[in-house]
Backbone as ProteinMPNN parsed JSONL, in Angstrom:
{"seq_chain_A": "MRHRKQGRKLGRTTAHREAMFANMTAALIKHEQIKTTLPKAKELRPIVEKLVTLSRRGPSDLHARRQALAQVKDDTQVRKLFDVLGPRYAERPGGYTRVLKAGFRFGDHAPMAFIEFVDRDEDAKGLDSGQTAEDEESGA", "coords_chain_A": {"N_chain_A": [[-54.176, 60.363, 3.293], [-51.681, 58.551, 4.609], [-48.917, 59.209, 5.329], [-46.405, 59.189, 7.467], [-47.319, 57.444, 9.56], [-47.857, 55.166, 12.084], [-47.662, 51.619, 13.117], [-50.051, 49.222, 12.864], [-53.464, 49.056, 12.939], [-54.787, 46.975, 13.244], [-57.888, 45.987, 13.102], [-59.485, 47.424, 15.106], [-60.59, 49.385, 17.198], [-59.026, 52.167, 18.992], [-59.097, 52.45, 22.194], [-59.727, 49.766, 22.711], [-57.498, 48.393, 20.933], [-55.643, 49.326, 22.538], [-55.988, 48.219, 25.265], [-55.903, 45.685, 24.639], [-53.319, 44.912, 23.548], [-52.298, 45.683, 26.692], [-52.923, 43.765, 27.989], [-51.93, 41.547, 26.976], [-49.059, 42.227, 26.644], [-49.006, 42.315, 29.639], [-49.276, 39.022, 29.545], [-47.451, 37.848, 28.432], [-45.27, 38.61, 30.066], [-45.661, 37.526, 32.265], [-46.108, 34.476, 31.341], [-43.668, 34.458, 29.716], [-43.584, 33.281, 26.988], [-45.635, 33.518, 24.291], [-48.606, 32.588, 22.269], [-49.452, 33.873, 19.365], [-50.939, 36.021, 17.268], [-49.581, 36.512, 13.68], [-49.22, 39.331, 13.166], [-50.123, 40.865, 15.287], [-47.969, 40.147, 17.277], [-45.776, 41.237, 16.107], [-45.94, 44.145, 16.364], [-46.628, 43.563, 18.896], [-43.979, 43.405, 19.597], [-42.367, 45.771, 20.038], [-43.448, 47.405, 21.977], [-42.932, 45.794, 24.16], [-40.049, 45.898, 24.272], [-39.598, 48.262, 25.222], [-40.862, 48.986, 27.962], [-38.93, 46.671, 28.953], [-36.411, 47.737, 28.687], [-37.115, 50.12, 29.809], [-36.904, 49.007, 32.777], [-34.746, 48.141, 32.783], [-33.543, 50.104, 34.547], [-33.709, 49.513, 37.001], [-34.607, 48.641, 40.192], [-35.324, 50.53, 42.347], [-36.173, 53.073, 40.523], [-38.691, 54.945, 40.841], [-40.168, 56.437, 39.195], [-39.711, 55.367, 36.879], [-41.472, 52.871, 37.128], [-43.452, 53.9, 37.681], [-44.197, 54.174, 35.118], [-44.205, 52.268, 33.173], [-46.307, 50.678, 35.141], [-48.395, 52.222, 34.199], [-48.681, 51.343, 31.32], [-48.948, 48.324, 31.397], [-50.471, 47.823, 33.797], [-50.719, 46.029, 35.778], [-50.209, 44.865, 38.832], [-48.398, 42.904, 39.568], [-47.104, 41.429, 37.659], [-45.964, 43.981, 37.082], [-44.073, 44.004, 39.154], [-42.486, 41.443, 38.222], [-41.258, 42.309, 35.864], [-39.406, 44.021, 36.837], [-37.692, 43.41, 39.256], [-37.163, 40.726, 38.504], [-36.951, 40.526, 35.224], [-35.62, 42.848, 34.56], [-33.105, 42.595, 35.603], [-32.131, 40.263, 34.393], [-31.782, 40.639, 31.547], [-29.694, 43.156, 31.817], [-27.12, 43.696, 31.022], [-27.344, 43.141, 28.211], [-27.499, 44.857, 25.444], [-30.438, 45.169, 24.139], [-32.998, 44.185, 21.966], [-34.577, 42.107, 23.371], [-36.87, 40.377, 22.715], [-38.177, 37.77, 20.835], [-39.573, 37.047, 17.699], [-41.165, 33.809, 16.621], [-42.182, 31.968, 13.829], [-45.019, 30.403, 13.487], [-46.942, 28.901, 11.541], [-50.195, 27.781, 10.417], [-53.741, 29.449, 11.674], [-56.248, 27.065, 11.768], [-58.407, 27.254, 11.87], [-59.33, 29.923, 10.15], [-56.996, 30.279, 8.582], [-55.394, 32.237, 9.778], [-51.91, 33.759, 9.936], [-49.802, 32.469, 12.575], [-47.821, 32.949, 15.729], [-45.519, 32.425, 17.772], [-44.452, 34.579, 20.258], [-41.344, 35.408, 22.441], [-39.269, 35.666, 25.404], [-36.045, 36.273, 24.974], [-33.37, 34.024, 26.402], [-35.426, 32.789, 28.021], [-37.556, 31.632, 31.428], [-37.709, 28.872, 31.556], [-39.799, 27.128, 32.795], [-41.485, 28.92, 33.211], [-43.822, 29.065, 31.303], [-46.903, 28.702, 30.84], [-47.972, 29.46, 33.67], [-50.119, 29.521, 36.357], [-52.224, 29.824, 34.275], [-54.576, 28.912, 34.549], [-56.719, 25.856, 34.615], [-55.326, 22.937, 34.715], [-54.545, 19.651, 33.02], [-53.595, 17.571, 35.063], [-55.276, 18.855, 36.87], [-58.059, 18.521, 36.201], [-58.081, 15.523, 36.373], [-58.554, 15.074, 38.774], [-60.025, 16.244, 39.966], [-60.045, 18.759, 41.147]], "CA_chain_A": [[-52.47, 59.974, 3.079], [-51.038, 58.019, 6.346], [-47.551, 59.619, 5.767], [-45.692, 58.857, 8.867], [-48.574, 56.907, 10.763], [-46.813, 54.089, 12.432], [-48.56, 50.405, 13.68], [-51.193, 48.662, 12.545], [-54.795, 49.496, 13.364], [-55.496, 45.405, 13.607], [-59.532, 46.177, 12.869], [-60.049, 47.642, 16.586], [-60.779, 50.796, 18.327], [-57.699, 52.741, 19.57], [-59.32, 51.854, 23.443], [-59.519, 48.34, 22.488], [-56.169, 47.766, 21.199], [-54.381, 49.611, 23.877], [-56.268, 47.354, 25.993], [-55.119, 44.473, 24.124], [-51.506, 45.026, 24.012], [-51.868, 45.289, 28.024], [-53.34, 42.657, 28.533], [-50.428, 40.989, 25.833], [-47.995, 42.405, 27.836], [-48.943, 41.279, 31.069], [-49.671, 37.422, 29.611], [-45.745, 37.658, 27.922], [-44.5, 39.248, 31.24], [-45.554, 36.223, 33.128], [-45.858, 32.961, 30.835], [-42.258, 34.709, 28.759], [-43.777, 32.719, 25.915], [-47.491, 33.722, 24.152], [-48.962, 32.406, 21.173], [-50.81, 34.752, 19.029], [-51.131, 35.912, 15.203], [-48.293, 37.261, 13.837], [-48.943, 40.847, 13.074], [-50.234, 41.256, 16.918], [-46.705, 39.994, 17.966], [-44.854, 42.305, 15.459], [-46.68, 45.236, 17.068], [-46.576, 43.881, 20.334], [-42.504, 43.427, 19.911], [-41.618, 47.214, 20.516], [-43.754, 47.7, 23.365], [-42.374, 44.941, 25.356], [-38.632, 46.262, 24.873], [-39.061, 49.48, 26.358], [-40.867, 48.016, 29.007], [-38.129, 45.664, 29.27], [-35.315, 49.028, 29.058], [-37.454, 50.939, 31.576], [-36.969, 47.87, 33.968], [-33.009, 47.883, 33.632], [-32.612, 51.314, 35.596], [-33.1, 49.689, 38.636], [-36.503, 48.308, 40.898], [-35.598, 51.713, 43.411], [-36.358, 54.584, 40.197], [-40.041, 55.005, 40.937], [-40.78, 56.933, 37.818], [-39.818, 53.977, 35.727], [-41.908, 51.971, 37.695], [-45.05, 54.298, 37.16], [-44.431, 54.612, 33.388], [-43.867, 50.45, 32.932], [-47.635, 50.441, 35.724], [-49.555, 52.445, 33.05], [-48.901, 50.333, 30.364], [-49.594, 47.359, 31.771], [-51.865, 47.775, 34.918], [-51.008, 44.528, 36.426], [-48.657, 45.195, 39.296], [-47.492, 41.626, 39.954], [-46.484, 41.888, 35.915], [-44.514, 45.01, 36.839], [-42.726, 44.023, 39.773], [-41.617, 40.633, 37.884], [-40.521, 43.095, 34.93], [-38.452, 45.093, 37.629], [-37.318, 42.365, 40.038], [-36.788, 39.51, 37.43], [-36.418, 40.875, 33.918], [-34.486, 44.092, 34.36], [-31.52, 42.39, 36.054], [-31.664, 39.09, 33.609], [-30.985, 41.846, 30.103], [-28.983, 44.229, 32.118], [-25.88, 43.68, 29.621], [-28.177, 42.949, 27.223], [-28.168, 45.94, 25.004], [-31.262, 44.799, 22.937], [-33.604, 42.45, 20.954], [-34.929, 41.395, 24.495], [-37.983, 39.307, 22.606], [-38.081, 37.107, 19.37], [-40.876, 36.053, 16.936], [-40.975, 32.955, 15.401], [-43.282, 31.905, 13.159], [-45.846, 28.89, 13.949], [-47.834, 28.194, 10.513], [-51.429, 28.965, 10.068], [-54.311, 28.976, 12.146], [-56.659, 26.339, 11.658], [-60.141, 27.982, 11.255], [-59.584, 30.399, 9.631], [-55.655, 30.268, 8.191], [-54.582, 33.507, 10.54], [-50.677, 33.244, 10.497], [-49.422, 32.243, 13.6], [-46.737, 33.043, 16.023], [-44.839, 32.233, 19.543], [-43.733, 35.79, 20.817], [-40.929, 35.02, 23.7], [-38.642, 36.415, 25.424], [-34.588, 35.263, 24.395], [-33.169, 32.925, 27.531], [-36.684, 32.725, 29.024], [-37.23, 30.672, 32.095], [-38.472, 27.486, 30.585], [-40.657, 26.885, 34.056], [-42.729, 30.25, 33.469], [-44.263, 28.897, 30.28], [-48.118, 27.912, 31.531], [-47.532, 29.089, 34.965], [-51.017, 30.117, 36.262], [-52.91, 29.986, 33.369], [-56.264, 28.378, 34.619], [-57.193, 24.447, 35.239], [-54.91, 22.009, 33.893], [-55.179, 18.296, 32.972], [-53.847, 17.138, 36.286], [-56.227, 19.429, 37.693], [-59.5, 17.813, 35.945], [-57.827, 14.272, 37.016], [-58.328, 14.976, 40.236], [-61.663, 16.581, 40.55], [-60.391, 20.186, 41.653]], "C_chain_A": [[-51.965, 59.517, 4.66], [-49.517, 58.122, 6.204], [-47.461, 59.725, 7.458], [-46.611, 58.359, 10.146], [-47.928, 55.902, 10.58], [-48.185, 53.166, 12.988], [-49.41, 50.413, 12.644], [-52.12, 48.88, 13.038], [-55.456, 47.916, 13.918], [-57.528, 45.711, 13.341], [-60.025, 46.715, 13.802], [-59.962, 49.055, 16.706], [-58.995, 50.939, 18.751], [-57.777, 52.35, 21.352], [-59.063, 49.984, 23.284], [-58.167, 47.783, 21.913], [-54.932, 48.005, 22.293], [-54.724, 48.92, 24.907], [-55.664, 45.929, 25.381], [-53.643, 44.063, 24.692], [-51.123, 44.989, 25.65], [-51.704, 44.465, 27.849], [-52.187, 41.324, 28.1], [-49.669, 41.013, 26.557], [-47.738, 41.928, 29.026], [-48.746, 39.93, 31.018], [-47.981, 37.418, 29.595], [-44.947, 38.004, 29.241], [-44.465, 37.238, 32.307], [-45.207, 34.559, 32.827], [-44.199, 33.135, 30.543], [-42.466, 34.016, 27.644], [-45.585, 32.759, 25.298], [-47.319, 33.357, 22.893], [-50.197, 33.179, 20.835], [-50.741, 35.049, 17.74], [-49.895, 36.853, 14.887], [-48.501, 38.991, 13.513], [-49.076, 41.535, 14.747], [-48.961, 40.876, 17.63], [-45.603, 40.604, 17.379], [-44.94, 43.312, 16.412], [-46.442, 45.184, 18.33], [-44.747, 43.724, 20.918], [-42.436, 45.154, 20.722], [-42.107, 47.98, 21.866], [-43.444, 46.913, 24.868], [-40.586, 45.279, 25.987], [-38.411, 47.19, 25.052], [-39.587, 49.524, 27.229], [-39.597, 47.605, 29.626], [-36.483, 47.271, 29.755], [-35.503, 49.622, 30.228], [-37.048, 50.134, 32.396], [-35.522, 47.567, 34.039], [-32.584, 49.415, 34.49], [-32.97, 50.849, 36.638], [-34.716, 49.697, 39.533], [-36.467, 49.614, 41.617], [-35.695, 52.864, 42.247], [-37.837, 54.382, 39.587], [-40.295, 55.579, 39.973], [-40.875, 55.909, 36.887], [-40.647, 53.291, 36.098], [-43.642, 52.401, 36.936], [-45.331, 54.167, 36.044], [-44.828, 53.252, 32.968], [-46.341, 50.534, 33.798], [-48.426, 51.102, 34.756], [-49.623, 52.021, 32.051], [-49.064, 48.56, 30.474], [-50.506, 47.173, 32.43], [-51.846, 46.815, 35.197], [-49.651, 44.611, 37.633], [-48.027, 44.356, 39.713], [-46.913, 41.527, 38.734], [-44.961, 42.878, 36.16], [-43.718, 44.801, 37.567], [-41.958, 42.747, 39.494], [-41.026, 41.129, 37.337], [-39.224, 43.654, 35.616], [-36.899, 44.541, 38.432], [-36.881, 41.212, 39.084], [-35.966, 39.819, 35.828], [-35.239, 41.918, 33.587], [-33.236, 43.49, 34.543], [-31.066, 41.098, 35.268], [-31.167, 40.237, 32.234], [-30.548, 42.879, 30.833], [-28.063, 44.565, 31.596], [-26.186, 43.897, 28.845], [-28.227, 44.388, 26.406], [-29.257, 46.266, 24.015], [-31.664, 43.736, 22.533], [-33.991, 41.653, 22.511], [-35.635, 40.207, 24.03], [-37.577, 38.799, 21.092], [-39.37, 36.716, 18.921], [-40.366, 34.792, 15.978], [-42.437, 32.233, 14.731], [-44.344, 30.42, 13.461], [-47.075, 28.332, 13.016], [-49.317, 29.216, 11.031], [-52.677, 28.452, 11.08], [-55.64, 28.053, 11.8], [-58.039, 26.851, 10.878], [-60.036, 29.137, 10.045], [-57.988, 31.141, 8.498], [-54.647, 31.723, 8.403], [-53.114, 32.662, 10.606], [-50.298, 33.592, 11.616], [-48.339, 32.431, 14.012], [-46.261, 32.962, 17.086], [-44.076, 33.696, 19.015], [-43.215, 35.181, 22.075], [-39.599, 35.413, 23.781], [-36.984, 35.74, 25.571], [-33.95, 34.678, 26.077], [-33.948, 33.628, 28.286], [-36.473, 31.595, 30.196], [-38.475, 29.898, 31.673], [-40.029, 27.144, 31.507], [-41.519, 27.807, 34.23], [-43.606, 29.702, 32.34], [-45.854, 27.966, 31.191], [-48.318, 28.597, 33.245], [-49.305, 29.882, 35.173], [-52.272, 30.281, 35.244], [-54.29, 28.738, 33.125], [-56.269, 26.206, 34.791], [-56.283, 23.745, 34.301], [-55.499, 20.66, 34.018], [-55.064, 18.028, 34.011], [-55.418, 17.468, 36.993], [-58.418, 18.919, 37.869], [-59.555, 16.517, 36.565], [-58.82, 14.188, 38.034], [-59.842, 15.507, 40.892], [-61.942, 18.121, 41.098], [-60.835, 21.264, 40.83]], "O_chain_A": [[-51.961, 60.249, 5.65], [-48.806, 57.317, 6.805], [-48.211, 60.184, 8.319], [-46.607, 58.756, 11.311], [-47.439, 55.524, 9.516], [-49.308, 53.609, 13.228], [-49.555, 51.257, 11.76], [-51.791, 49.037, 14.214], [-56.347, 47.759, 14.752], [-58.068, 44.874, 14.065], [-61.252, 46.706, 13.707], [-59.078, 49.715, 16.16], [-58.095, 50.1, 18.78], [-56.731, 51.994, 21.895], [-58.213, 49.276, 23.825], [-57.728, 46.742, 22.404], [-53.939, 47.397, 22.692], [-53.818, 48.839, 25.737], [-54.871, 45.271, 26.055], [-53.116, 43.403, 25.588], [-50.069, 44.493, 26.049], [-50.605, 44.005, 27.537], [-51.786, 40.415, 28.827], [-49.38, 40.033, 27.244], [-46.745, 41.347, 29.463], [-48.214, 39.362, 31.973], [-47.319, 37.053, 30.566], [-43.823, 37.506, 29.305], [-43.683, 36.37, 32.696], [-44.547, 33.735, 33.459], [-43.422, 32.273, 30.954], [-41.425, 33.988, 26.987], [-46.52, 32.144, 25.809], [-46.278, 33.589, 22.277], [-51.297, 33.284, 21.377], [-50.416, 34.112, 17.01], [-49.379, 37.694, 15.624], [-47.56, 39.729, 13.806], [-48.369, 42.406, 15.252], [-48.886, 41.369, 18.756], [-44.517, 40.587, 17.958], [-44.07, 43.394, 17.28], [-46.13, 46.16, 19.012], [-44.312, 43.849, 22.063], [-42.477, 45.379, 21.932], [-41.509, 48.795, 22.569], [-43.606, 47.215, 26.05], [-40.03, 45.142, 27.077], [-37.227, 47.517, 25.143], [-38.967, 50.297, 27.96], [-39.205, 48.101, 30.682], [-35.897, 47.524, 30.808], [-34.79, 49.757, 31.223], [-36.54, 50.873, 33.239], [-35.009, 46.945, 34.969], [-31.467, 49.676, 34.935], [-32.694, 51.577, 37.592], [-35.628, 50.522, 39.481], [-37.595, 50.106, 41.657], [-35.309, 53.923, 42.741], [-38.187, 53.934, 38.495], [-41.208, 54.871, 39.55], [-41.868, 55.605, 36.227], [-40.917, 52.625, 35.098], [-44.478, 51.828, 36.237], [-46.502, 54.035, 35.688], [-45.895, 53.164, 32.359], [-47.342, 50.454, 33.086], [-49.358, 50.384, 34.393], [-50.72, 52.188, 31.519], [-49.285, 47.802, 29.529], [-51.446, 46.484, 32.032], [-52.912, 46.224, 35.026], [-48.456, 44.46, 37.379], [-46.996, 44.669, 40.309], [-45.7, 41.564, 38.944], [-43.781, 42.79, 35.821], [-42.568, 45.126, 37.273], [-40.93, 42.569, 40.148], [-39.855, 40.955, 37.675], [-38.148, 43.724, 35.022], [-35.726, 44.906, 38.356], [-35.694, 40.984, 39.316], [-34.849, 39.478, 35.437], [-34.327, 41.887, 32.761], [-32.304, 43.758, 33.784], [-29.888, 40.747, 35.34], [-29.969, 40.515, 32.181], [-31.145, 43.886, 30.451], [-27.88, 45.781, 31.531], [-25.66, 44.843, 28.259], [-29.129, 45.126, 26.804], [-29.229, 47.224, 23.243], [-31.132, 42.627, 22.579], [-33.57, 40.503, 22.635], [-35.377, 39.117, 24.539], [-36.787, 39.386, 20.353], [-40.179, 36.129, 19.639], [-39.569, 34.749, 15.041], [-43.523, 32.104, 15.295], [-43.733, 29.365, 13.629], [-47.96, 27.581, 13.424], [-49.548, 30.315, 11.536], [-52.736, 27.252, 11.347], [-56.366, 28.915, 11.305], [-58.457, 26.802, 9.721], [-60.774, 29.053, 9.063], [-57.998, 32.2, 7.872], [-53.715, 32.172, 7.735], [-52.948, 31.521, 11.036], [-50.319, 34.78, 11.938], [-47.446, 32.256, 13.183], [-46.817, 33.855, 17.726], [-43.445, 33.942, 17.987], [-43.972, 34.566, 22.827], [-38.829, 35.543, 22.829], [-36.811, 34.744, 26.273], [-34.454, 35.363, 26.966], [-33.686, 34.608, 28.983], [-35.552, 30.781, 30.131], [-39.669, 30.158, 31.52], [-41.119, 26.959, 30.966], [-42.313, 27.769, 35.17], [-44.692, 30.172, 32.68], [-45.818, 26.958, 31.896], [-48.987, 27.867, 33.975], [-49.716, 30.667, 34.319], [-53.256, 30.927, 35.605], [-54.736, 28.082, 32.184], [-55.267, 25.692, 35.288], [-56.448, 23.941, 33.097], [-56.474, 20.351, 34.704], [-56.143, 18.034, 34.602], [-56.304, 16.734, 37.431], [-59.337, 18.925, 38.688], [-60.554, 16.142, 37.177], [-59.738, 13.371, 38.107], [-60.467, 15.223, 41.914], [-63.001, 18.68, 41.382], [-61.084, 22.361, 41.331]]}, "name": "protein", "num_of_chains": 1, "seq": "MRHRKQGRKLGRTTAHREAMFANMTAALIKHEQIKTTLPKAKELRPIVEKLVTLSRRGPSDLHARRQALAQVKDDTQVRKLFDVLGPRYAERPGGYTRVLKAGFRFGDHAPMAFIEFVDRDEDAKGLDSGQTAEDEESGA"}
C-alpha cells in the first residue's frame, strides 16, 4: 500500500531523481523559465517554492544559504537565489512559480509544460545556455 507516500517516482531511482531535480532547480533559477514534461514541472514546483521561501530570510542567514546549497549544489545559482530572487519576492506570500501547459512532444506525445517564475526577468531566458545562432554564424 502506498498510503501517505507523496510525489511521483518518474521511473527513476531516488538518487537519479534527486540529482535531476537539483539540476532542474539550478536551470530554473538561472534562466527563470524552463521547458520540461508536465509531471516533472509539477514535482519541481514545491522544491523551488521552498527554496525561494528560504531565500526570503535574507542574504545574511548562513543556515538558510547552506540548506539551499545542499539542495541546489551550484554556488552561483544559490547566490542569485539569495541576492536577486529573495528580495524580489520578499513581499509576496507564496506562489512564486507557475506551470503553463505547452502541448505535446513530437516523438512520444508526452505532455510538455513551461515552469517559470512569476514576475520573471525576461533577459535571463537562454542566458549562457550554450552556443547561439550568432556564435555559429561568426564561427566562434
